[in-house]
Short mmCIF file of C-alpha atoms in Angstrom, two decimals:
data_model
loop_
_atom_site.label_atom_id
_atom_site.label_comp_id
_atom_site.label_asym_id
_atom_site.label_seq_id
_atom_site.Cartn_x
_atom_site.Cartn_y
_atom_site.Cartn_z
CA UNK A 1 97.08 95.45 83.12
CA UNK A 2 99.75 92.84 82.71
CA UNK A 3 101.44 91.20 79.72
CA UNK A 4 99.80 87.71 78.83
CA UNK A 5 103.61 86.08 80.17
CA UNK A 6 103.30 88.13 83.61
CA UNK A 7 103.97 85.98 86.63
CA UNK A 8 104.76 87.30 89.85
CA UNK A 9 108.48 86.33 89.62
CA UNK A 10 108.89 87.68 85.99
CA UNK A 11 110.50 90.13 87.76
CA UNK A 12 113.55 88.24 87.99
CA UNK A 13 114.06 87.56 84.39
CA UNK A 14 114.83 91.18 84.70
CA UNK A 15 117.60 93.97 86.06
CA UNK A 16 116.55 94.58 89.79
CA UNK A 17 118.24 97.33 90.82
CA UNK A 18 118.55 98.14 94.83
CA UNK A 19 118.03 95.36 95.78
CA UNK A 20 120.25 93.68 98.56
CA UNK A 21 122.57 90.79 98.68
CA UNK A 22 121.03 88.43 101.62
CA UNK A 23 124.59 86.21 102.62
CA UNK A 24 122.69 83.22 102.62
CA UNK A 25 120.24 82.69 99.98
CA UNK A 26 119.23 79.61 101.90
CA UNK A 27 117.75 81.89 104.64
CA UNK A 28 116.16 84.25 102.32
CA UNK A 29 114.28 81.55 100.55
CA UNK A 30 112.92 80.24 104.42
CA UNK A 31 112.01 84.17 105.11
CA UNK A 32 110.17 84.27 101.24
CA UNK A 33 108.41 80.86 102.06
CA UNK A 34 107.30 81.87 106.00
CA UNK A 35 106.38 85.49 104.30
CA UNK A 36 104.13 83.89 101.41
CA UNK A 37 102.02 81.80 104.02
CA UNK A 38 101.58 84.41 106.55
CA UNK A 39 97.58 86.25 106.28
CA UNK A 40 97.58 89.30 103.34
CA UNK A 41 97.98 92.81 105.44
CA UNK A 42 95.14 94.19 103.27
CA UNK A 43 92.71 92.79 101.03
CA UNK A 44 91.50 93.04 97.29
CA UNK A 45 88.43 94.45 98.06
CA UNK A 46 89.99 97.40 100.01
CA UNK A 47 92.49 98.49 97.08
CA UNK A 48 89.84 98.62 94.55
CA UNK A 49 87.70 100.99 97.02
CA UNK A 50 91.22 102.77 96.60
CA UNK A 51 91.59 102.89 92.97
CA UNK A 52 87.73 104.07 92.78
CA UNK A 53 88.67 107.10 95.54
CA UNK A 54 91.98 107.72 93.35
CA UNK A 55 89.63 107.82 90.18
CA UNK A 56 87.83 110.74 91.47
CA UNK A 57 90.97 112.68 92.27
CA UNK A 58 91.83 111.81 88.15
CA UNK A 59 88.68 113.33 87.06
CA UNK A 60 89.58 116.54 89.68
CA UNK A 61 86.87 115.81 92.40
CA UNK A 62 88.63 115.03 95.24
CA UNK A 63 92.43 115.47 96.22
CA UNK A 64 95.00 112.96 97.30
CA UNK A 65 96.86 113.79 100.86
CA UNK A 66 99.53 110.88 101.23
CA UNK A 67 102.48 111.77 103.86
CA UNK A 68 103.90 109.80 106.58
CA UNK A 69 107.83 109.16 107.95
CA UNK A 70 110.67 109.18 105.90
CA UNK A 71 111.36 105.50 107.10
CA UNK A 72 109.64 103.71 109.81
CA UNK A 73 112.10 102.41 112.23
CA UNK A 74 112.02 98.94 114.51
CA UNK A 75 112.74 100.75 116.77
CA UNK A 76 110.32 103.67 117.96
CA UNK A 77 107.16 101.61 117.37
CA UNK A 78 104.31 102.55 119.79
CA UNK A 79 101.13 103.47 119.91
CA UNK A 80 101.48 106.82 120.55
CA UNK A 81 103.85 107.26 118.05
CA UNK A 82 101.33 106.10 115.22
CA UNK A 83 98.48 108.00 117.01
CA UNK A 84 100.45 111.15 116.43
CA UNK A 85 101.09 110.53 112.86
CA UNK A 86 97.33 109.71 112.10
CA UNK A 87 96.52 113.17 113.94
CA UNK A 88 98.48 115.36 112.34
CA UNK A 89 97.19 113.24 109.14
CA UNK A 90 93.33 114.16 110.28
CA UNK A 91 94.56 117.62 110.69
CA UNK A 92 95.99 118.54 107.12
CA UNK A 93 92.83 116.35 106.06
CA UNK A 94 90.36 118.81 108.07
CA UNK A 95 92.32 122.17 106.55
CA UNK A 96 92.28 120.70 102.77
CA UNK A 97 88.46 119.89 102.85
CA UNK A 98 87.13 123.10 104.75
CA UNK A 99 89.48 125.50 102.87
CA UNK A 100 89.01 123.86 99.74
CA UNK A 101 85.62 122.39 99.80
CA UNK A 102 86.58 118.87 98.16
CA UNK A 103 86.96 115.57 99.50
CA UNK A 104 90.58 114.46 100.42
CA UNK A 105 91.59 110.66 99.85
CA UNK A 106 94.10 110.46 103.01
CA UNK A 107 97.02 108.04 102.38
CA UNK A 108 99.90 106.80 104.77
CA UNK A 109 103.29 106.48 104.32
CA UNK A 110 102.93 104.40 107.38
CA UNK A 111 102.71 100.08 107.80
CA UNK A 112 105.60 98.90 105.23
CA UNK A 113 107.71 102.10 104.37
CA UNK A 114 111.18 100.19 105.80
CA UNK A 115 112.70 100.14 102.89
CA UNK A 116 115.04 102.86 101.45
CA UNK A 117 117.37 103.10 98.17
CA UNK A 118 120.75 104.66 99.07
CA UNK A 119 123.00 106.79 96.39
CA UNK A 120 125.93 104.78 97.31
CA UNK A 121 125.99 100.60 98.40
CA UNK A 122 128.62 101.75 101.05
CA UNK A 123 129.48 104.69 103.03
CA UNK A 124 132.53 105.55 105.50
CA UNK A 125 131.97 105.94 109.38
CA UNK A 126 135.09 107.22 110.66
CA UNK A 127 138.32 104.85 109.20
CA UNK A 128 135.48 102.35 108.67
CA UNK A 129 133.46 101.68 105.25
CA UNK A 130 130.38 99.80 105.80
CA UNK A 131 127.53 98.85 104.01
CA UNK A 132 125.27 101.30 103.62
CA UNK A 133 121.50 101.69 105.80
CA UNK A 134 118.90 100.28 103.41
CA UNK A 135 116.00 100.19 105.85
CA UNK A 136 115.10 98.42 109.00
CA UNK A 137 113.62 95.38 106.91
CA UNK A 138 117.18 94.65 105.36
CA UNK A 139 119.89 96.01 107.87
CA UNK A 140 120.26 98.22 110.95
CA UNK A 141 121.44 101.07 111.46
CA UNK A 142 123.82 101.14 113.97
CA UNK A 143 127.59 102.00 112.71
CA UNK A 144 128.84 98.07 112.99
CA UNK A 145 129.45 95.32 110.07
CA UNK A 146 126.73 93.44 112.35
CA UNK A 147 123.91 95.32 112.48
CA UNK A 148 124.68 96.55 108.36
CA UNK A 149 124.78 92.78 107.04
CA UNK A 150 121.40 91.96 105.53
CA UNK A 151 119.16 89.63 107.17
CA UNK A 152 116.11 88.22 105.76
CA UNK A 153 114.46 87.89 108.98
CA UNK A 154 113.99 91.53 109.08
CA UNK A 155 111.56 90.93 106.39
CA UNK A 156 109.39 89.14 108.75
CA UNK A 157 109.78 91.31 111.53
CA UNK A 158 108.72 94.49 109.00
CA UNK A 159 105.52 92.06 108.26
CA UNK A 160 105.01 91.81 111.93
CA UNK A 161 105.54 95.52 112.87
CA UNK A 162 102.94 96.32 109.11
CA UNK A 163 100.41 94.06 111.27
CA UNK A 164 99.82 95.77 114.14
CA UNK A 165 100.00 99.17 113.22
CA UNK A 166 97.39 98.24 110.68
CA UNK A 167 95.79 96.99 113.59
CA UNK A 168 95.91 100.08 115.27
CA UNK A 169 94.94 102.29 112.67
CA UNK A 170 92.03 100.52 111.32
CA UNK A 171 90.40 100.52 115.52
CA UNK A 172 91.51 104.49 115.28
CA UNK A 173 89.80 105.11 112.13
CA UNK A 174 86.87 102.88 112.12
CA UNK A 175 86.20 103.03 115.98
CA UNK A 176 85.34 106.84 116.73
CA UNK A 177 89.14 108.56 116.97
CA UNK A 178 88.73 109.78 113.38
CA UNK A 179 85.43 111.05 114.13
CA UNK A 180 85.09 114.95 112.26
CA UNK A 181 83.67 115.56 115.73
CA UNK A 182 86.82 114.91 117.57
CA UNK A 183 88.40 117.75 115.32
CA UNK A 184 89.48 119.86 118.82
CA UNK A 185 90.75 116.15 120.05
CA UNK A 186 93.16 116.17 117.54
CA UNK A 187 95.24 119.21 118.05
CA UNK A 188 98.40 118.11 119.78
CA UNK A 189 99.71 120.10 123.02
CA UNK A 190 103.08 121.49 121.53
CA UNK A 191 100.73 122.27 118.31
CA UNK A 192 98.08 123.84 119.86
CA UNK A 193 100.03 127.41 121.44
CA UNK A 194 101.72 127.60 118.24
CA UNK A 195 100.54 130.22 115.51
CA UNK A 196 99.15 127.18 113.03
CA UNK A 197 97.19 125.11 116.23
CA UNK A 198 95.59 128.44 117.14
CA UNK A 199 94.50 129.08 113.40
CA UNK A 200 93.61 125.21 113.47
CA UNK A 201 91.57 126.19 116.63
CA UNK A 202 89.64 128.81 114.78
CA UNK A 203 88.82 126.13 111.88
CA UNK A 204 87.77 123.35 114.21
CA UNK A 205 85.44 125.90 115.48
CA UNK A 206 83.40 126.60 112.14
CA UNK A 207 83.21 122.75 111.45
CA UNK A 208 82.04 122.19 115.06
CA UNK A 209 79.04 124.99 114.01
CA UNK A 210 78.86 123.31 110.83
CA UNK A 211 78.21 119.97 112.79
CA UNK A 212 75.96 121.10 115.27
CA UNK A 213 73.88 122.74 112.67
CA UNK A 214 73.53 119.93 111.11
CA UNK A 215 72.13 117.82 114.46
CA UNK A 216 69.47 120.95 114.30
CA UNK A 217 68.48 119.70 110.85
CA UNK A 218 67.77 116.59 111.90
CA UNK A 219 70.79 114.80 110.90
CA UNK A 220 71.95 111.95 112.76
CA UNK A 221 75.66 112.34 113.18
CA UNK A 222 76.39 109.01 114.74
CA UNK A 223 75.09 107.12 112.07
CA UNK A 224 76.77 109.34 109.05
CA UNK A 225 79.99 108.56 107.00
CA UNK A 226 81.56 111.51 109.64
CA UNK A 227 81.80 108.95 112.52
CA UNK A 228 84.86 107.23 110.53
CA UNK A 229 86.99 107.26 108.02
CA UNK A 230 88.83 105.22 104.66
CA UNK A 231 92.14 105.43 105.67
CA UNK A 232 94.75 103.25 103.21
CA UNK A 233 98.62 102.36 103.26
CA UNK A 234 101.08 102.93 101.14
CA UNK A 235 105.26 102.55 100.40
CA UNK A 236 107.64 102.66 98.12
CA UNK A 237 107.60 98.99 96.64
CA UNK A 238 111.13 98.52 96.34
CA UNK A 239 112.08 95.15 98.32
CA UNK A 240 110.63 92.71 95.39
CA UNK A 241 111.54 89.89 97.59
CA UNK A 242 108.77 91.10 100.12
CA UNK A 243 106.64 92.33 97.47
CA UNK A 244 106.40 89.05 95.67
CA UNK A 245 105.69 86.73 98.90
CA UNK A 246 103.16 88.82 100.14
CA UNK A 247 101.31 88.90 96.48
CA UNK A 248 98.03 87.17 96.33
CA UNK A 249 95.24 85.83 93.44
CA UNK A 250 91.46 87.58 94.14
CA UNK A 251 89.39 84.82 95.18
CA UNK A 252 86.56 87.03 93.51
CA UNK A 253 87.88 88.05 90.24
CA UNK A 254 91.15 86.04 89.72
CA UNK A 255 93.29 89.29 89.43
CA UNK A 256 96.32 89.43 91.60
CA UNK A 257 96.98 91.93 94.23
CA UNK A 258 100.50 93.11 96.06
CA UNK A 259 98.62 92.46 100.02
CA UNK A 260 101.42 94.54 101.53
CA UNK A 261 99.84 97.79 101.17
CA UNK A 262 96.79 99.12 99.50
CA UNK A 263 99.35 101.41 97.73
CA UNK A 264 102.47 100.87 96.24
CA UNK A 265 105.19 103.46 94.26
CA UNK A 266 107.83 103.07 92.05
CA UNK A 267 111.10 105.26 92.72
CA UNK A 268 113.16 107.39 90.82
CA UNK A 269 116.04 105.46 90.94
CA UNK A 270 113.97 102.42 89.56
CA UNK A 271 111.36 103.63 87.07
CA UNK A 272 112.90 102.06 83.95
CA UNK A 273 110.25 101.02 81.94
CA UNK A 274 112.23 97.52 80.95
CA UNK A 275 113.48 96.93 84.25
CA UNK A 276 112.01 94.55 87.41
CA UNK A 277 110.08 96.91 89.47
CA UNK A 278 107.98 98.21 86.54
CA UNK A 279 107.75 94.63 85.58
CA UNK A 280 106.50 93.27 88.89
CA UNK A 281 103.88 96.29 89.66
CA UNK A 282 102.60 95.98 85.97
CA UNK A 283 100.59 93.05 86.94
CA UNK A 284 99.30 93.49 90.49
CA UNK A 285 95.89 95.47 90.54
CA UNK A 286 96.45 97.47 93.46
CA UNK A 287 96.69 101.49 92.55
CA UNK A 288 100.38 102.06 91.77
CA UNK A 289 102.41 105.51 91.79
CA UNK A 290 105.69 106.10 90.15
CA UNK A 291 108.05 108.86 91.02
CA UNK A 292 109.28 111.31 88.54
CA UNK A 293 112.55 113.63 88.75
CA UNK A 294 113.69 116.54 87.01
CA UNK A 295 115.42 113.53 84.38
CA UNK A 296 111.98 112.47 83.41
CA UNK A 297 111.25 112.97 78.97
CA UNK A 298 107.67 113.11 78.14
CA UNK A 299 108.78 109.81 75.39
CA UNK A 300 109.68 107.95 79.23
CA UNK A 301 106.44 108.78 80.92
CA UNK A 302 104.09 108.35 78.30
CA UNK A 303 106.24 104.48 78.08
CA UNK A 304 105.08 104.62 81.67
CA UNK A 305 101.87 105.37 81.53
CA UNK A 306 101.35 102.18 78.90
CA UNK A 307 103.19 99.49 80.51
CA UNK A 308 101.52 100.22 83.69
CA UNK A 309 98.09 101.00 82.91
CA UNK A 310 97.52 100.46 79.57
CA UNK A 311 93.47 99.77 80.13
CA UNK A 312 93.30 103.12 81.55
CA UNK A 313 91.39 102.96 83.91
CA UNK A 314 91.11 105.84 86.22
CA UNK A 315 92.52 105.76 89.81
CA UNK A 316 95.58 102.67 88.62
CA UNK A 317 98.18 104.92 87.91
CA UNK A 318 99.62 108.25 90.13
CA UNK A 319 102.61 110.37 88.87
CA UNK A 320 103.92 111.86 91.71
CA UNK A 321 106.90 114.91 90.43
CA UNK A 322 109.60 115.50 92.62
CA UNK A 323 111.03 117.98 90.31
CA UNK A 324 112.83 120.65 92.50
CA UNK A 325 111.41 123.97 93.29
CA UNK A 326 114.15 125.51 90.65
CA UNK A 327 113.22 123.27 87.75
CA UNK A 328 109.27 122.59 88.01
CA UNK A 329 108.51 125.55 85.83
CA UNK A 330 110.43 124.10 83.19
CA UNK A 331 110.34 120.55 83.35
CA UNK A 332 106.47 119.98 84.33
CA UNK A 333 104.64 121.19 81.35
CA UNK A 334 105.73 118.91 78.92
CA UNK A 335 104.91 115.97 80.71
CA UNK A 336 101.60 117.54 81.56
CA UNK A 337 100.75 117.98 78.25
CA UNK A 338 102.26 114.97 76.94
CA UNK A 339 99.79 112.86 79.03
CA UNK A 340 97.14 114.92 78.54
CA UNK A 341 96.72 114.53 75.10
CA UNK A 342 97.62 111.04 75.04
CA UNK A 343 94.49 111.13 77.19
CA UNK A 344 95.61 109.14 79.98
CA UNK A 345 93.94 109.42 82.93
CA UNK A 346 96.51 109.60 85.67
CA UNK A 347 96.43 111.46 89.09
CA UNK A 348 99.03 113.86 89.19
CA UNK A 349 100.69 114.46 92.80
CA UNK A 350 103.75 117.07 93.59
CA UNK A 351 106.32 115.53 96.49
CA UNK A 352 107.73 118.84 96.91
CA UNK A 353 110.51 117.30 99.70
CA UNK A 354 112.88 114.71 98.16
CA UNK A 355 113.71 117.69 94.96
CA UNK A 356 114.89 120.02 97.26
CA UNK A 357 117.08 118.59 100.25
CA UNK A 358 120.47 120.30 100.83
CA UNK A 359 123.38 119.78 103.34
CA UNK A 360 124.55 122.68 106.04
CA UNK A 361 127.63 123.44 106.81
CA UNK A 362 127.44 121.24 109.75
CA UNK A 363 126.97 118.37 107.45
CA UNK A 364 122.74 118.19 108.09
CA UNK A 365 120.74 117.04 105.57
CA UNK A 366 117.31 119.45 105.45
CA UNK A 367 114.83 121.42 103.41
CA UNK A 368 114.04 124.81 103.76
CA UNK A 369 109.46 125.17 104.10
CA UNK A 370 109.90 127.95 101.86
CA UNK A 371 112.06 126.03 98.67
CA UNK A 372 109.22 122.99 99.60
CA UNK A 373 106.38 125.68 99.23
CA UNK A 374 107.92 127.21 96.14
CA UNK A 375 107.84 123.62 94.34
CA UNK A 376 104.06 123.20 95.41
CA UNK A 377 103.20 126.87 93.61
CA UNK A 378 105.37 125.99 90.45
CA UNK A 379 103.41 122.49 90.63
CA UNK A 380 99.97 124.38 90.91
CA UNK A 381 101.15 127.00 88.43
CA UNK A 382 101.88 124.39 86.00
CA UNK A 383 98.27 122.20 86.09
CA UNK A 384 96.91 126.09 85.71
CA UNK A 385 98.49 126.76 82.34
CA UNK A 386 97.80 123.30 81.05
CA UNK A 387 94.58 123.12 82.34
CA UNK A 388 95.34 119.46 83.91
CA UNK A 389 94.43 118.91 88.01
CA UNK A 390 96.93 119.14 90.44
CA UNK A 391 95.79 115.92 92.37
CA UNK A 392 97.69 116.13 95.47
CA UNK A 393 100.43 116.19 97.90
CA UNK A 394 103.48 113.49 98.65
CA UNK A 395 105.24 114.61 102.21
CA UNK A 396 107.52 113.49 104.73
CA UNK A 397 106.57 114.13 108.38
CA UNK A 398 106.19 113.27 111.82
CA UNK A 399 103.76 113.63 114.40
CA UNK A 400 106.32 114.64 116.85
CA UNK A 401 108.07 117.78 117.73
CA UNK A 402 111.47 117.80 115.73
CA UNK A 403 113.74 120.07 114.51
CA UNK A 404 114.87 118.89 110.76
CA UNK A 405 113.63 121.16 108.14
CA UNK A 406 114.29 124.60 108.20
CA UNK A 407 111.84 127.29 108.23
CA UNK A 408 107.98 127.41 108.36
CA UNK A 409 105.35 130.13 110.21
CA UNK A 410 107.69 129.78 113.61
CA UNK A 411 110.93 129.36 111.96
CA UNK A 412 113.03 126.51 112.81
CA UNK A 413 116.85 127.94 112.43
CA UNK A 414 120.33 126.03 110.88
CA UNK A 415 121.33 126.51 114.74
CA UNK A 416 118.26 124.73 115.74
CA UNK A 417 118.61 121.49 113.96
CA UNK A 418 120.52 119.35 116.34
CA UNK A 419 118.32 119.79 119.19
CA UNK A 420 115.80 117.39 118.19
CA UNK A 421 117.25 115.65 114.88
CA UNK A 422 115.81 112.00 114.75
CA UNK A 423 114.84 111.09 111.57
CA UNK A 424 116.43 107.86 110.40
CA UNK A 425 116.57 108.83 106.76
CA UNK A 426 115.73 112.38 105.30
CA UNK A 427 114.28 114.66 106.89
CA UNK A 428 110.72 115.63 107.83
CA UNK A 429 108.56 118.64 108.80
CA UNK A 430 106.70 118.51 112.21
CA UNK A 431 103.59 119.03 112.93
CA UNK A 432 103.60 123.08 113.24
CA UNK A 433 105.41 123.08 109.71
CA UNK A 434 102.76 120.36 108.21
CA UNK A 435 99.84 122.22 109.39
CA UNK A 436 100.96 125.68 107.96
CA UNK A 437 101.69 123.67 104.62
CA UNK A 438 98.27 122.47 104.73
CA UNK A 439 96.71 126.04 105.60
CA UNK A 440 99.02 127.02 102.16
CA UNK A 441 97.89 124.53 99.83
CA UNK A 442 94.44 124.73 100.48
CA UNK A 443 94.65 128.19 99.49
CA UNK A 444 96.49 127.03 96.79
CA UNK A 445 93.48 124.60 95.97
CA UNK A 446 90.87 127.26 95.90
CA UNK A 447 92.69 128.63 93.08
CA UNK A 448 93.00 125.79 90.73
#
């Protein structure tokens, strides 16, 4: 996978775009060093188990569900709060694989995602222009020249934070909680009245007769792959600094991994083939995704598809197209077809939020469910007249009950949006709006 020269600070030969200027390079290089001899978060072993469950979604047996928060936050950390995620994460999971019959590879945007690349280096609050909010691991986000001054010690604290929430989820999913028989256990309160829990309701009934038929066969639940689940972590890799100290060599076979997630993507805004973050993920072996907007030429991702997997192997690489519901029609094809024949074996994933995010009146940022929905059809649409396999979904939610994106089975209205507007980035749906986008796509997925 990488170039015989590949090191993992190569990177810095090259143009590293987004990337932020720590004040005193002396501290970052003490937060680097205290970062590189901290434990890995994850482990070799545990992203090739992830490249293997990614290689079945390439060769259209299973389907890849990875959503989570816009941008974790230092601040609302609990363990309720990450409970809530990983239901409404279980949920989707349950819909897809009942109403679609496959198996669904469930990935988190959860345990690293801190980091965010801004249009602008600066913006103006009030008479004031301040650095702009890059993410809880390099600034706050509090309106001050304080809390928006990188500090390098936020890249520790992130590790910290990535720690136990890994913690957590791992005792959630290996420890019972993710159990398929605790399908009723997961329907949240506020979810439950609603129009999509009561459909939910209805579903967790069939797999509960599903399950108990089963025991009458003779099948020992308890001791089946139902009492837990594989449940990996991903973000967008775009703090090299954090990326490189937290890189490790394979004990076993030599190869190096990026131990900050078992998952790592490439943005938009730095997807240049000869630039630092293609460089960097080029050579680690976890499963990497790269994110492609409605700029993206056939000539760039094929480019793509060779500097970052040119072995091949299935499972290493994930396009996820974040198109724009008005432009998918026109722009996915040709990359479809472009891979396709150059027989790479990629998964192909549809984020159908970050395309298709508008500002009200009221100077909101949202998406509307039905322009997020109309990207997912054109996405499915597309794989149908190339004959390719739409491989998944790339969302944005929350576990909690907020008001940010507009529309969905129990419409949330323009009016609606400040009552419960929390996001610290872009906005996400809630669990209502995720679960009826689940319901959706798996209808979607019985078509394919």
């Amino acid at each position: 996978m990488a170039t015989t020269t590949w090191t993992p600070i190569s990177w810095r030969e090259l143009p590293a775009l987004h990337q932020p200027e720590w004040p005193d390079e002396s501290r970052a290089d003490a937060a680097r060093e205290r970062l590189a001899k901290l434990p890995p978060l994850v482990f070799a072993g545990e992203a090739r188990a992830l490249v293997a469950a990614l290689g079945q979604v390439a060769e259209g047996r299973a389907f890849l569900l990875q959503a989570g928060d816009c941008a974790e936050s230092f601040d609302d950390f609990s363990a309720p709060s990450i409970r809530d995620k990983l239901k409404i994460h279980l949920q989707m999971a349950a819909v897809l694989t009942f109403g679609a019959t496959l198996p669904v590879v469930k990935v988190g945007r959860i345990a690293g995602q801190f980091v965010k690349p801004r249009s602008s280096p600066t913006e103006r609050v009030g008479d004031t222009e301040l650095l702009s909010f890059l993410g809880h691991m390099v600034n706050g986000d509090a309106p001050t020249p304080e809390a928006r001054t990188p500090d390098p010690d936020r890249m520790v604290g992130g590790y910290h934070q990535s720690a136990a929430t890994l913690n957590l989820l791992r005792a959630f999913t290996k420890g019972g909680f993710a159990d398929l028989r605790q399908v009723h256990v997961w329907n949240q309160e506020f979810v439950a009245s609603s129009r999509e829990g009561q459909r939910y309701e209805v579903l967790a009934n069939e797999i509960e007769r599903a399950l108990r038929f089963m025991e009458a066969c003779g099948v020992d639940l308890a001791a089946s792959p139902l009492h837990d689940v594989d449940y990996w972590t991903s973000h967008e890799g775009l703090l090299l600094d954090y990326e490189q100290a937290l890189t490790r060599q394979d004990s076993l076979t030599g190869d190096w991994y990026d131990c900050s997630a078992h998952m790592l993507w490439i943005g938009e805004r730095t997807r240049q083939p000869d630039g630092a973050h293609v460089e960097f993920f080029s050579g680690v072996h976890n499963p990497v995704g790269v994110k492609l907007g409605p700029s993206a030429t056939p000539e760039e991702v094929l480019e793509l598809c060779e500097r970052l997997n040119p072995a091949r192997i299935p499972g290493r690489l994930t396009l996820i197209a974040r198109i724009g519901a008005d432009r998918v029609a026109e722009t996915l094809p040709p990359l479809l077809r472009a891979v396709r024949n150059a027989e790479h074996p990629v998964v192909w994933v549809c984020d159908p939020m970050h395309g298709n995010a508008f500002t009200t009146a009221s100077g909101r940022k949202t998406r509307h469910f039905d322009t997020v929905m109309a990207e997912l059809e054109g996405f499915f649409a597309a794989h149908a007249g190339e004959g390719t396999w739409p491989g998944g979904v790339h969302l944005e939610f929350t576990g909690d009950d907020v008001t940010e994106c507009l529309g969905g089975s129990e419409p949330v209205s323009e009016d609606e949006l400040d009552t419960r507007y929390e996001t610290l980035c872009d906005p996400r749906l809630n669990a209502r709006q995720s679960l009826d986008l689940a319901f959706r796509v798996a209808e979607l997925m019985r078509g394919a």
